[in-house]
PDB file of C-alpha atoms in Angstrom:
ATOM      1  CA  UNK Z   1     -13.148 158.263 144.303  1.00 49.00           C
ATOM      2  CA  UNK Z   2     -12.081 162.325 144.701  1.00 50.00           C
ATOM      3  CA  UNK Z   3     -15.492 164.334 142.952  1.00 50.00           C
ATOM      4  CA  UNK Z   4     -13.780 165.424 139.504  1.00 48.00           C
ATOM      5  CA  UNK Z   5     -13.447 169.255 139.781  1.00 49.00           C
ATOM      6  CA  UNK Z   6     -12.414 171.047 136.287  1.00 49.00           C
ATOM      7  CA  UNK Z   7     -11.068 174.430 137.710  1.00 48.00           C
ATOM      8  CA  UNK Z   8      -8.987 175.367 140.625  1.00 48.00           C
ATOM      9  CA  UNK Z   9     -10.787 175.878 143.290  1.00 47.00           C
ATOM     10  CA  UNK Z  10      -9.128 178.935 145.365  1.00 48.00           C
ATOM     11  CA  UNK Z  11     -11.539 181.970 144.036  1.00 51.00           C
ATOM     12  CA  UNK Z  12      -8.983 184.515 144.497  1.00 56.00           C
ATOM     13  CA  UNK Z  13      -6.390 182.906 142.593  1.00 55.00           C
ATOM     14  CA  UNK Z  14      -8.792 182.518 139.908  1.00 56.00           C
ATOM     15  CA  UNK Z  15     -10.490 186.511 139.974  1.00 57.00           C
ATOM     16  CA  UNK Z  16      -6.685 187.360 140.080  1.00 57.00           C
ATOM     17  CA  UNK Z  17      -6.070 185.548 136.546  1.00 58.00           C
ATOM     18  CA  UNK Z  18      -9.618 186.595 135.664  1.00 62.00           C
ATOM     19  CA  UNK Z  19      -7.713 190.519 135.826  1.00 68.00           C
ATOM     20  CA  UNK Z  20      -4.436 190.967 136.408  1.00 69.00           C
ATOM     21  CA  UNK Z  21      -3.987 194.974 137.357  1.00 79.00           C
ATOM     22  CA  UNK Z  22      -1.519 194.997 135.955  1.00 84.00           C
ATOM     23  CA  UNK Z  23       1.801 193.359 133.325  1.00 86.00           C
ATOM     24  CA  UNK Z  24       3.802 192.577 136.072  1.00 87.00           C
ATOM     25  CA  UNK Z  25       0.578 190.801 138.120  1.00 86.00           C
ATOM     26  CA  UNK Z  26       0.186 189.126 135.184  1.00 84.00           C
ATOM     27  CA  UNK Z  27       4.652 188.008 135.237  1.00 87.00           C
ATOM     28  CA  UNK Z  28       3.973 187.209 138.822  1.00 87.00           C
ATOM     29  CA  UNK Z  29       1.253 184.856 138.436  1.00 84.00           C
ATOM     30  CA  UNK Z  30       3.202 183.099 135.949  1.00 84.00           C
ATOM     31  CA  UNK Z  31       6.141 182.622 137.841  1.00 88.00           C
ATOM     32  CA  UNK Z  32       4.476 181.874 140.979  1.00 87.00           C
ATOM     33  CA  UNK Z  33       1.957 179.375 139.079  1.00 81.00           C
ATOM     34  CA  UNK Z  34       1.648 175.384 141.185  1.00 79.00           C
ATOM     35  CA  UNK Z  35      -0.385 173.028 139.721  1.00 78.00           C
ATOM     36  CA  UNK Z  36      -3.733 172.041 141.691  1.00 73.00           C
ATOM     37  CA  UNK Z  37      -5.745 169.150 142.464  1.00 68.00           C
ATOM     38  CA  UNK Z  38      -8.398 170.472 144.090  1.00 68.00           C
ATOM     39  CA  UNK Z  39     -11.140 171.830 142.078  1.00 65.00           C
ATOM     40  CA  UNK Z  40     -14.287 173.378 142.211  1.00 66.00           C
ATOM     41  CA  UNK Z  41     -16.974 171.973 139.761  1.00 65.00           C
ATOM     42  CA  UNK Z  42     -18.298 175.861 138.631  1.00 70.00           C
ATOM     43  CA  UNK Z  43     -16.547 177.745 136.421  1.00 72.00           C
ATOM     44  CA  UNK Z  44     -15.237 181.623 137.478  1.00 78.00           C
ATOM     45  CA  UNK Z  45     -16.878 184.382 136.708  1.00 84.00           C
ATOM     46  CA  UNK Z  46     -15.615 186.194 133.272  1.00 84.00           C
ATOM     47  CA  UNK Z  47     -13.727 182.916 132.213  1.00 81.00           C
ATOM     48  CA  UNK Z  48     -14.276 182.919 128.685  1.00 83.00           C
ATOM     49  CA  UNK Z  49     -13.022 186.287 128.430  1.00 88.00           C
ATOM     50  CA  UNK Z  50     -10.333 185.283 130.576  1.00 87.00           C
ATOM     51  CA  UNK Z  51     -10.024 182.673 127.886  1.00 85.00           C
ATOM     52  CA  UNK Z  52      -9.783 184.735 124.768  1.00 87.00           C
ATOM     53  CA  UNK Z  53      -7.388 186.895 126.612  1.00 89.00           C
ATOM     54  CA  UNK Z  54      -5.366 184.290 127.236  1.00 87.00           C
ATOM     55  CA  UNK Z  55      -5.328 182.534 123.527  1.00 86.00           C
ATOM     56  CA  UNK Z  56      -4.847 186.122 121.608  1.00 87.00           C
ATOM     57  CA  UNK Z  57      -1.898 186.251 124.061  1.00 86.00           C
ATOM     58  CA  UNK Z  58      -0.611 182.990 123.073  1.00 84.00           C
ATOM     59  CA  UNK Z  59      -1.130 183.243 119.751  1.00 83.00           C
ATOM     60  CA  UNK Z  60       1.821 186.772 120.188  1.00 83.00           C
ATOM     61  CA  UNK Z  61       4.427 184.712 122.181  1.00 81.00           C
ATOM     62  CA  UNK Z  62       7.424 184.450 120.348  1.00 82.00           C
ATOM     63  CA  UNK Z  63       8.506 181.674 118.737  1.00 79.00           C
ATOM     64  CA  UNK Z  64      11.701 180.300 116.193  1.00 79.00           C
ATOM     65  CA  UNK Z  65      11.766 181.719 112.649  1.00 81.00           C
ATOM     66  CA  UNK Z  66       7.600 182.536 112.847  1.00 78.00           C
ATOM     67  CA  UNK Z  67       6.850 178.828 112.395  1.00 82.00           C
ATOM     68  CA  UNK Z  68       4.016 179.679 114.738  1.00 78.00           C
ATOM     69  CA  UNK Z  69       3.769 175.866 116.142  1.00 78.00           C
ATOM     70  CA  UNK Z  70       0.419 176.419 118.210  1.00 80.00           C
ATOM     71  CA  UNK Z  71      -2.505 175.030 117.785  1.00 83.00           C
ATOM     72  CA  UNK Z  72      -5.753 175.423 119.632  1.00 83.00           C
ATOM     73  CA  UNK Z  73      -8.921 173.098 120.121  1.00 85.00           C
ATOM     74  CA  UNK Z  74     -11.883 174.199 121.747  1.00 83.00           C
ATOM     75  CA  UNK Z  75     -13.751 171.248 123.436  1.00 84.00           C
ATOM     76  CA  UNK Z  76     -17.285 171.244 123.904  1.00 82.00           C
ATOM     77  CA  UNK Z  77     -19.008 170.351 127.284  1.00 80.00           C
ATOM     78  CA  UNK Z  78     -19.300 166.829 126.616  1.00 87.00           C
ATOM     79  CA  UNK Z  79     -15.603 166.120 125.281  1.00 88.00           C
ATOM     80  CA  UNK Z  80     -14.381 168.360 128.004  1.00 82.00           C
ATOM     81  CA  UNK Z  81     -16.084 166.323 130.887  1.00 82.00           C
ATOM     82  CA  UNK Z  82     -14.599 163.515 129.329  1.00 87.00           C
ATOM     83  CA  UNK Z  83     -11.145 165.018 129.284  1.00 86.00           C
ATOM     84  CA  UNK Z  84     -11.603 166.062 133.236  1.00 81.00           C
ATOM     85  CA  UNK Z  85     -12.806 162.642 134.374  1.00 83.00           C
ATOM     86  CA  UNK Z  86      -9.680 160.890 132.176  1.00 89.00           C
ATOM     87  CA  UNK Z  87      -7.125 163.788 133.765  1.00 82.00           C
ATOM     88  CA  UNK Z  88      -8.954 162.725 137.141  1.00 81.00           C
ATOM     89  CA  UNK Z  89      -8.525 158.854 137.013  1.00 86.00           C
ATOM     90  CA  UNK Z  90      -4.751 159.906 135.895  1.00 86.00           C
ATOM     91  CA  UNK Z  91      -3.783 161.804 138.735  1.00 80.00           C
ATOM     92  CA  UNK Z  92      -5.667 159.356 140.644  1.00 84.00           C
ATOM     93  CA  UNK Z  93      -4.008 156.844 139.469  1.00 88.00           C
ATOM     94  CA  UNK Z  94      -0.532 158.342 140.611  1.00 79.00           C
TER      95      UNK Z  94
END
């Protein structure tokens, strides 16, 4: 089987969502996002800030009459290998 990679692999896709310059970087990576199956085992520099930024952001998106219907789980390292390897034999599966 494919090694099981948990983060894209293309380095400056990821330092460009690491720090967007800018709002509208930030709309165009959005827009432009494709999902990837090719991953690189090691994890980008400045990702848990990356991280934060991206849950307090989350946590502001609007949403119907304040019901506020996110929730977030952080995984440890062992329950998040576990989640790569099952994501992996999904896609593999395919």
């Amino acid at each position: 089987p494919p090694p099981r990679r948990p983060f894209p692999s293309s380095g400056s896709v990821a330092r460009r969502m690491a720090s967007p310059s800018s709002p509208f970087e930030l709309q165009n990576l959005i827009e432009s996002r494709r999902t990837v199956h090719d991953f690189d085992p090691s994890l980008p520099p400045g990702w848990e800030d990356s991280l934060s930024r991206a849950v307090r952001a989350a946590t502001r998106a609007p949403n119907h009459r304040r019901t506020e219907p996110w929730r977030f789980h952080l995984l440890g390292p062992s329950a998040a290998a576990r989640v790569c390897r099952l994501n992996a034999d999904l896609v593999a599966a395919k």
